[in-house]
Amino acid sequence: MLGGGITRTMGLDGAGVDQLLRVNLVTASGELLRVDSKSHPDLWYAIRGAAPNFGIVTSALVKAYPVPPSQNIAWQGAVTFSDDKLEALIEAIYNLKLEPTMEIDFLFSTSGPPLNKPTITAIPFFVGNASEGEKAFAPILEVGPTSNEATEIPYDHWGDFAISFCVKGQRKPAYGASVGRQGLNPAAWRAIYNEFGAFVAAYPEAAGSSVLAEYYSLQKAVAIGNATSSYPFRDVPIHVVTIPVYSDSKLDVAANAFGSRVRDLLWSADGLNRNST
């Protein structure tokens, strides 16, 4: 949260740093400070986006948004596509009208052993019910998925799909890149998919690897504005992480080279004038 706080409801509520009302912070000299917009305003601006440089936050007062359980649902889930649909999927995501209630991820992973076949999965997210979600993401569904597991999910399970990324163990040299909407370039993503396929084919023991892209609506975060905090990337909508997963350190060189190549492909197409990671 203190580094910015990317959330699936950024379009509705803003970034994570926008949810803070007050923090208790210990400085490098050992002084305990209560920091908010009126007490230590310069420090309040700085810690919301760059907190580790200024002290250790020991507690915080954070906004809450009461919602009745019956309304606290989202439509989300895995929607898979054959590899010949990749360009059409990327183009559909590029053209998608991303409303504040929407977010979409897409993922390259594998089918697992013995074939380790590369797979393409979109994960649409919509705050609301299934019929509204299907309507909002109709351009994605019209591409023609091979399967659709999207369903209504209560708030306390919105993040379940990400559990597999947090399993302890193995080597995971992650390479991140944050890009603009221009980063949704079909040719670039075909090249990334080919790099991914070549990597897992050459190193079957790395079949648990993945490339994950997350595309966020930013309306509220952008409206709040950069002047309110030190977090500088409110207008950057797409965050990508390449995660080679393996056990043998002998793969380190190949895994890091793969992650670096993917990041270079993203930066070559992102349309930004600066590193926004």
mmCIF file of C-alpha atoms in Angstrom:
data_model
loop_
_atom_site.group_PDB
_atom_site.id
_atom_site.type_symbol
_atom_site.label_atom_id
_atom_site.label_comp_id
_atom_site.label_asym_id
_atom_site.label_seq_id
_atom_site.Cartn_x
_atom_site.Cartn_y
_atom_site.Cartn_z
ATOM 1 C CA MET A 1 0.000 0.000 0.000
ATOM 2 C CA LEU A 2 2.716 2.516 0.934
ATOM 3 C CA GLY A 3 4.465 2.075 -2.418
ATOM 4 C CA GLY A 4 1.307 3.078 -4.289
ATOM 5 C CA GLY A 5 -1.164 0.278 -3.793
ATOM 6 C CA ILE A 6 -2.446 -1.155 -7.057
ATOM 7 C CA THR A 7 -5.964 -2.531 -6.522
ATOM 8 C CA ARG A 8 -8.721 -3.967 -8.679
ATOM 9 C CA THR A 9 -11.065 -1.200 -7.509
ATOM 10 C CA MET A 10 -8.717 1.701 -8.326
ATOM 11 C CA GLY A 11 -11.299 3.016 -10.759
ATOM 12 C CA LEU A 12 -13.854 3.271 -7.955
ATOM 13 C CA ASP A 13 -11.794 4.107 -4.856
ATOM 14 C CA GLY A 14 -8.312 5.196 -5.949
ATOM 15 C CA ALA A 15 -4.930 3.687 -5.154
ATOM 16 C CA GLY A 16 -3.939 2.099 -1.872
ATOM 17 C CA VAL A 17 -2.187 5.265 -0.682
ATOM 18 C CA ASP A 18 -5.472 7.150 -1.151
ATOM 19 C CA GLN A 19 -7.099 4.987 1.527
ATOM 20 C CA LEU A 20 -4.788 6.161 4.313
ATOM 21 C CA LEU A 21 -6.105 8.687 6.850
ATOM 22 C CA ARG A 22 -3.273 8.620 9.386
ATOM 23 C CA VAL A 23 -0.164 6.595 10.237
ATOM 24 C CA ASN A 24 2.128 6.150 13.215
ATOM 25 C CA LEU A 25 5.722 6.171 12.020
ATOM 26 C CA VAL A 26 9.117 5.589 13.628
ATOM 27 C CA THR A 27 11.907 7.669 12.083
ATOM 28 C CA ALA A 28 15.552 6.636 11.661
ATOM 29 C CA SER A 29 16.382 8.560 14.851
ATOM 30 C CA GLY A 30 13.831 6.528 16.818
ATOM 31 C CA GLU A 31 11.223 9.292 17.085
ATOM 32 C CA LEU A 32 7.567 8.180 17.008
ATOM 33 C CA LEU A 33 5.400 10.487 14.920
ATOM 34 C CA ARG A 34 1.690 10.657 14.222
ATOM 35 C CA VAL A 35 1.503 11.702 10.575
ATOM 36 C CA ASP A 36 -1.487 12.940 8.582
ATOM 37 C CA SER A 37 -2.415 15.796 6.244
ATOM 38 C CA LYS A 38 -2.296 18.359 9.061
ATOM 39 C CA SER A 39 0.530 16.969 11.189
ATOM 40 C CA HIS A 40 3.825 16.757 9.256
ATOM 41 C CA PRO A 41 2.194 17.408 5.844
ATOM 42 C CA ASP A 42 5.467 17.096 3.905
ATOM 43 C CA LEU A 43 6.132 13.709 5.448
ATOM 44 C CA TRP A 44 2.493 12.737 4.785
ATOM 45 C CA TYR A 45 3.023 13.466 1.095
ATOM 46 C CA ALA A 46 6.338 11.593 0.997
ATOM 47 C CA ILE A 47 5.400 8.372 2.757
ATOM 48 C CA ARG A 48 2.418 7.722 0.483
ATOM 49 C CA GLY A 49 4.458 6.369 -2.394
ATOM 50 C CA ALA A 50 7.973 6.323 -0.934
ATOM 51 C CA ALA A 51 7.495 5.305 2.704
ATOM 52 C CA PRO A 52 10.519 3.003 3.143
ATOM 53 C CA ASN A 53 12.808 5.994 2.611
ATOM 54 C CA PHE A 54 11.395 7.918 5.564
ATOM 55 C CA GLY A 55 10.695 5.498 8.401
ATOM 56 C CA ILE A 56 8.797 2.437 9.549
ATOM 57 C CA VAL A 57 5.012 2.624 9.696
ATOM 58 C CA THR A 58 3.846 0.731 12.781
ATOM 59 C CA SER A 59 0.084 1.258 12.385
ATOM 60 C CA ALA A 60 -2.392 3.094 10.167
ATOM 61 C CA LEU A 61 -5.956 4.348 10.076
ATOM 62 C CA VAL A 62 -7.510 3.318 6.762
ATOM 63 C CA LYS A 63 -10.801 4.131 5.028
ATOM 64 C CA ALA A 64 -13.552 1.502 4.977
ATOM 65 C CA TYR A 65 -16.414 1.140 2.502
ATOM 66 C CA PRO A 66 -19.398 -0.624 4.103
ATOM 67 C CA VAL A 67 -21.265 -2.759 1.542
ATOM 68 C CA PRO A 68 -24.094 -5.231 2.277
ATOM 69 C CA PRO A 69 -22.888 -8.837 1.776
ATOM 70 C CA SER A 70 -25.531 -9.407 -0.883
ATOM 71 C CA GLN A 71 -23.962 -6.659 -2.997
ATOM 72 C CA ASN A 72 -20.321 -7.378 -2.181
ATOM 73 C CA ILE A 73 -19.689 -9.664 -5.150
ATOM 74 C CA ALA A 74 -17.661 -9.669 -8.337
ATOM 75 C CA TRP A 75 -17.854 -11.666 -11.542
ATOM 76 C CA GLN A 76 -14.463 -13.145 -12.355
ATOM 77 C CA GLY A 77 -12.664 -16.293 -13.441
ATOM 78 C CA ALA A 78 -10.467 -17.990 -16.013
ATOM 79 C CA VAL A 79 -11.427 -17.620 -19.677
ATOM 80 C CA THR A 80 -9.043 -19.638 -21.855
ATOM 81 C CA PHE A 81 -8.166 -19.184 -25.525
ATOM 82 C CA SER A 82 -6.343 -21.200 -28.180
ATOM 83 C CA ASP A 83 -3.028 -19.723 -29.275
ATOM 84 C CA ASP A 84 -4.395 -18.671 -32.682
ATOM 85 C CA LYS A 85 -6.705 -16.221 -30.830
ATOM 86 C CA LEU A 86 -3.874 -14.310 -29.139
ATOM 87 C CA GLU A 87 -3.774 -11.294 -31.477
ATOM 88 C CA ALA A 88 -7.574 -11.005 -31.465
ATOM 89 C CA LEU A 89 -7.611 -11.168 -27.665
ATOM 90 C CA ILE A 90 -4.966 -8.470 -27.267
ATOM 91 C CA GLU A 91 -6.777 -6.240 -29.751
ATOM 92 C CA ALA A 92 -10.081 -6.782 -27.921
ATOM 93 C CA ILE A 93 -8.462 -5.850 -24.603
ATOM 94 C CA TYR A 94 -6.913 -2.752 -26.210
ATOM 95 C CA ASN A 95 -10.327 -1.642 -27.520
ATOM 96 C CA LEU A 96 -12.198 -2.539 -24.335
ATOM 97 C CA LYS A 97 -13.979 0.331 -22.606
ATOM 98 C CA LEU A 98 -12.639 -0.215 -19.100
ATOM 99 C CA GLU A 99 -15.188 1.253 -16.684
ATOM 100 C CA PRO A 100 -14.399 1.922 -12.990
ATOM 101 C CA THR A 101 -16.016 -1.403 -12.037
ATOM 102 C CA MET A 102 -13.722 -3.385 -14.379
ATOM 103 C CA GLU A 103 -10.217 -4.871 -14.466
ATOM 104 C CA ILE A 104 -8.722 -7.636 -16.586
ATOM 105 C CA ASP A 105 -5.664 -9.857 -16.326
ATOM 106 C CA PHE A 106 -4.214 -12.138 -18.962
ATOM 107 C CA LEU A 107 -1.769 -14.916 -18.353
ATOM 108 C CA PHE A 108 0.647 -17.182 -20.175
ATOM 109 C CA SER A 109 1.201 -20.442 -18.300
ATOM 110 C CA THR A 110 1.368 -24.148 -19.195
ATOM 111 C CA SER A 111 -0.898 -27.179 -19.076
ATOM 112 C CA GLY A 112 1.685 -28.881 -16.855
ATOM 113 C CA PRO A 113 3.455 -32.199 -17.397
ATOM 114 C CA PRO A 114 3.832 -34.205 -19.472
ATOM 115 C CA LEU A 115 3.080 -31.880 -22.421
ATOM 116 C CA ASN A 116 3.737 -28.496 -20.755
ATOM 117 C CA LYS A 117 1.750 -26.865 -23.539
ATOM 118 C CA PRO A 118 1.665 -23.039 -23.333
ATOM 119 C CA THR A 119 -1.797 -21.718 -22.520
ATOM 120 C CA ILE A 120 -3.499 -18.311 -22.801
ATOM 121 C CA THR A 121 -5.955 -17.242 -20.102
ATOM 122 C CA ALA A 122 -7.869 -14.004 -19.582
ATOM 123 C CA ILE A 123 -9.242 -13.233 -16.105
ATOM 124 C CA PRO A 124 -11.957 -10.557 -16.349
ATOM 125 C CA PHE A 125 -13.070 -8.869 -13.127
ATOM 126 C CA PHE A 126 -16.322 -6.927 -12.696
ATOM 127 C CA VAL A 127 -17.762 -5.486 -9.484
ATOM 128 C CA GLY A 128 -21.342 -6.705 -9.824
ATOM 129 C CA ASN A 129 -23.306 -9.723 -10.952
ATOM 130 C CA ALA A 130 -22.699 -12.200 -13.762
ATOM 131 C CA SER A 131 -25.113 -10.739 -16.304
ATOM 132 C CA GLU A 132 -23.587 -7.259 -15.908
ATOM 133 C CA GLY A 133 -20.066 -8.673 -16.082
ATOM 134 C CA GLU A 134 -20.766 -10.689 -19.217
ATOM 135 C CA LYS A 135 -22.219 -7.600 -20.877
ATOM 136 C CA ALA A 136 -19.255 -5.420 -19.893
ATOM 137 C CA PHE A 137 -16.744 -7.986 -21.165
ATOM 138 C CA ALA A 138 -18.729 -9.050 -24.241
ATOM 139 C CA PRO A 139 -15.886 -8.003 -26.613
ATOM 140 C CA ILE A 140 -13.558 -10.468 -24.833
ATOM 141 C CA LEU A 141 -16.083 -13.317 -24.877
ATOM 142 C CA GLU A 142 -16.795 -12.666 -28.564
ATOM 143 C CA VAL A 143 -13.177 -13.556 -29.410
ATOM 144 C CA GLY A 144 -14.194 -17.173 -28.872
ATOM 145 C CA PRO A 145 -12.752 -18.827 -25.762
ATOM 146 C CA THR A 146 -12.270 -22.566 -25.461
ATOM 147 C CA SER A 147 -13.611 -22.446 -21.889
ATOM 148 C CA ASN A 148 -15.178 -19.908 -19.530
ATOM 149 C CA GLU A 149 -15.068 -20.425 -15.760
ATOM 150 C CA ALA A 150 -16.028 -16.872 -14.761
ATOM 151 C CA THR A 151 -18.619 -16.791 -12.006
ATOM 152 C CA GLU A 152 -19.894 -14.629 -9.134
ATOM 153 C CA ILE A 153 -17.484 -14.589 -6.178
ATOM 154 C CA PRO A 154 -17.870 -12.953 -2.719
ATOM 155 C CA TYR A 155 -15.412 -10.249 -1.687
ATOM 156 C CA ASP A 156 -13.388 -12.447 0.672
ATOM 157 C CA HIS A 157 -12.462 -14.729 -2.236
ATOM 158 C CA TRP A 158 -11.637 -12.112 -4.890
ATOM 159 C CA GLY A 159 -7.921 -12.822 -4.570
ATOM 160 C CA ASP A 160 -8.065 -16.630 -4.547
ATOM 161 C CA PHE A 161 -6.869 -16.926 -8.153
ATOM 162 C CA ALA A 162 -3.489 -15.447 -7.129
ATOM 163 C CA ILE A 163 -2.727 -18.007 -4.405
ATOM 164 C CA SER A 164 -0.635 -20.124 -6.761
ATOM 165 C CA PHE A 165 1.737 -17.182 -7.290
ATOM 166 C CA CYS A 166 2.472 -17.042 -3.558
ATOM 167 C CA VAL A 167 3.455 -20.653 -2.894
ATOM 168 C CA LYS A 168 6.637 -20.831 -0.833
ATOM 169 C CA GLY A 169 9.705 -22.484 -2.318
ATOM 170 C CA GLN A 170 11.608 -22.759 -5.623
ATOM 171 C CA ARG A 171 13.530 -20.042 -7.421
ATOM 172 C CA LYS A 172 11.438 -17.177 -8.847
ATOM 173 C CA PRO A 173 13.493 -14.309 -10.338
ATOM 174 C CA ALA A 174 10.575 -12.014 -11.197
ATOM 175 C CA TYR A 175 10.918 -9.316 -13.869
ATOM 176 C CA GLY A 176 8.347 -6.514 -13.728
ATOM 177 C CA ALA A 177 7.395 -3.876 -16.264
ATOM 178 C CA SER A 178 4.618 -1.297 -16.152
ATOM 179 C CA VAL A 179 3.400 -0.042 -19.497
ATOM 180 C CA GLY A 180 0.873 2.247 -21.122
ATOM 181 C CA ARG A 181 -2.136 1.158 -23.169
ATOM 182 C CA GLN A 182 0.140 1.142 -26.231
ATOM 183 C CA GLY A 183 1.807 -1.835 -24.606
ATOM 184 C CA LEU A 184 -1.204 -3.882 -25.741
ATOM 185 C CA ASN A 185 0.560 -4.495 -29.024
ATOM 186 C CA PRO A 186 -0.453 -7.812 -30.683
ATOM 187 C CA ALA A 187 2.931 -8.283 -32.380
ATOM 188 C CA ALA A 188 4.821 -7.663 -29.141
ATOM 189 C CA TRP A 189 2.638 -10.100 -27.222
ATOM 190 C CA ARG A 190 3.054 -12.760 -29.910
ATOM 191 C CA ALA A 191 6.815 -12.339 -29.541
ATOM 192 C CA ILE A 192 6.468 -12.649 -25.736
ATOM 193 C CA TYR A 193 4.311 -15.761 -26.112
ATOM 194 C CA ASN A 194 6.926 -17.278 -28.407
ATOM 195 C CA GLU A 195 9.669 -16.470 -25.887
ATOM 196 C CA PHE A 196 7.613 -18.109 -23.143
ATOM 197 C CA GLY A 197 6.962 -21.222 -25.251
ATOM 198 C CA ALA A 198 10.640 -21.551 -26.150
ATOM 199 C CA PHE A 199 11.707 -21.192 -22.510
ATOM 200 C CA VAL A 200 9.373 -23.868 -21.103
ATOM 201 C CA ALA A 201 10.149 -26.184 -24.041
ATOM 202 C CA ALA A 202 13.893 -25.878 -23.439
ATOM 203 C CA TYR A 203 13.515 -26.262 -19.663
ATOM 204 C CA PRO A 204 10.573 -28.586 -18.829
ATOM 205 C CA GLU A 205 11.462 -28.296 -15.144
ATOM 206 C CA ALA A 206 10.355 -24.632 -15.414
ATOM 207 C CA ALA A 207 6.821 -25.548 -16.548
ATOM 208 C CA GLY A 208 5.394 -23.647 -13.565
ATOM 209 C CA SER A 209 6.611 -20.355 -15.038
ATOM 210 C CA SER A 210 4.226 -17.621 -16.180
ATOM 211 C CA VAL A 211 3.817 -14.157 -17.651
ATOM 212 C CA LEU A 212 1.003 -12.194 -15.993
ATOM 213 C CA ALA A 213 -0.392 -8.843 -17.197
ATOM 214 C CA GLU A 214 -2.882 -6.808 -15.151
ATOM 215 C CA TYR A 215 -4.869 -3.981 -16.816
ATOM 216 C CA TYR A 216 -6.555 -1.568 -14.401
ATOM 217 C CA SER A 217 -9.181 1.139 -14.693
ATOM 218 C CA LEU A 218 -7.704 4.320 -13.235
ATOM 219 C CA GLN A 219 -10.500 6.893 -13.248
ATOM 220 C CA LYS A 220 -10.597 7.605 -9.505
ATOM 221 C CA ALA A 221 -6.843 7.310 -8.989
ATOM 222 C CA VAL A 222 -6.160 9.797 -11.793
ATOM 223 C CA ALA A 223 -8.906 12.171 -10.594
ATOM 224 C CA ILE A 224 -7.327 12.334 -7.119
ATOM 225 C CA GLY A 225 -4.121 13.516 -8.793
ATOM 226 C CA ASN A 226 -0.363 13.371 -8.326
ATOM 227 C CA ALA A 227 -0.274 16.468 -6.117
ATOM 228 C CA THR A 228 -1.754 14.528 -3.199
ATOM 229 C CA SER A 229 1.065 11.974 -2.765
ATOM 230 C CA SER A 230 4.526 11.000 -3.973
ATOM 231 C CA TYR A 231 3.253 8.009 -5.957
ATOM 232 C CA PRO A 232 4.091 8.996 -9.565
ATOM 233 C CA PHE A 233 2.399 6.337 -11.745
ATOM 234 C CA ARG A 234 -1.338 6.938 -11.362
ATOM 235 C CA ASP A 235 -1.741 7.106 -15.139
ATOM 236 C CA VAL A 236 0.045 3.813 -15.917
ATOM 237 C CA PRO A 237 -2.638 1.124 -16.370
ATOM 238 C CA ILE A 238 -0.816 -2.125 -17.166
ATOM 239 C CA HIS A 239 1.530 -4.005 -14.860
ATOM 240 C CA VAL A 240 3.307 -7.139 -16.084
ATOM 241 C CA VAL A 241 5.416 -9.672 -14.214
ATOM 242 C CA THR A 242 7.423 -12.496 -15.748
ATOM 243 C CA ILE A 243 8.054 -15.282 -13.242
ATOM 244 C CA PRO A 244 10.351 -18.161 -14.175
ATOM 245 C CA VAL A 245 9.780 -20.928 -11.611
ATOM 246 C CA TYR A 246 12.305 -23.741 -11.123
ATOM 247 C CA SER A 247 14.474 -25.452 -8.501
ATOM 248 C CA ASP A 248 17.945 -25.914 -9.992
ATOM 249 C CA SER A 249 20.249 -22.896 -9.715
ATOM 250 C CA LYS A 250 21.838 -23.989 -12.994
ATOM 251 C CA LEU A 251 18.817 -22.417 -14.711
ATOM 252 C CA ASP A 252 19.493 -18.984 -13.207
ATOM 253 C CA VAL A 253 21.281 -17.585 -16.268
ATOM 254 C CA ALA A 254 18.653 -18.822 -18.720
ATOM 255 C CA ALA A 255 15.757 -17.721 -16.484
ATOM 256 C CA ASN A 256 17.131 -14.228 -15.998
ATOM 257 C CA ALA A 257 17.839 -13.898 -19.716
ATOM 258 C CA PHE A 258 14.236 -14.919 -20.459
ATOM 259 C CA GLY A 259 12.802 -12.399 -17.983
ATOM 260 C CA SER A 260 15.016 -9.657 -19.373
ATOM 261 C CA ARG A 261 13.982 -10.380 -22.976
ATOM 262 C CA VAL A 262 10.303 -10.205 -22.094
ATOM 263 C CA ARG A 263 10.793 -6.905 -20.270
ATOM 264 C CA ASP A 264 12.688 -5.449 -23.241
ATOM 265 C CA LEU A 265 9.866 -6.476 -25.597
ATOM 266 C CA LEU A 266 7.348 -4.734 -23.343
ATOM 267 C CA TRP A 267 9.381 -1.549 -23.071
ATOM 268 C CA SER A 268 9.880 -1.456 -26.851
ATOM 269 C CA ALA A 269 6.122 -1.220 -27.352
ATOM 270 C CA ASP A 270 4.849 0.590 -24.255
ATOM 271 C CA GLY A 271 4.501 4.124 -25.627
ATOM 272 C CA LEU A 272 5.941 5.686 -22.436
ATOM 273 C CA ASN A 273 8.921 8.009 -22.224
ATOM 274 C CA ARG A 274 10.147 6.681 -18.873
ATOM 275 C CA ASN A 275 10.553 3.539 -16.834
ATOM 276 C CA SER A 276 7.256 3.363 -14.939
ATOM 277 C CA THR A 277 7.878 0.198 -12.944
#
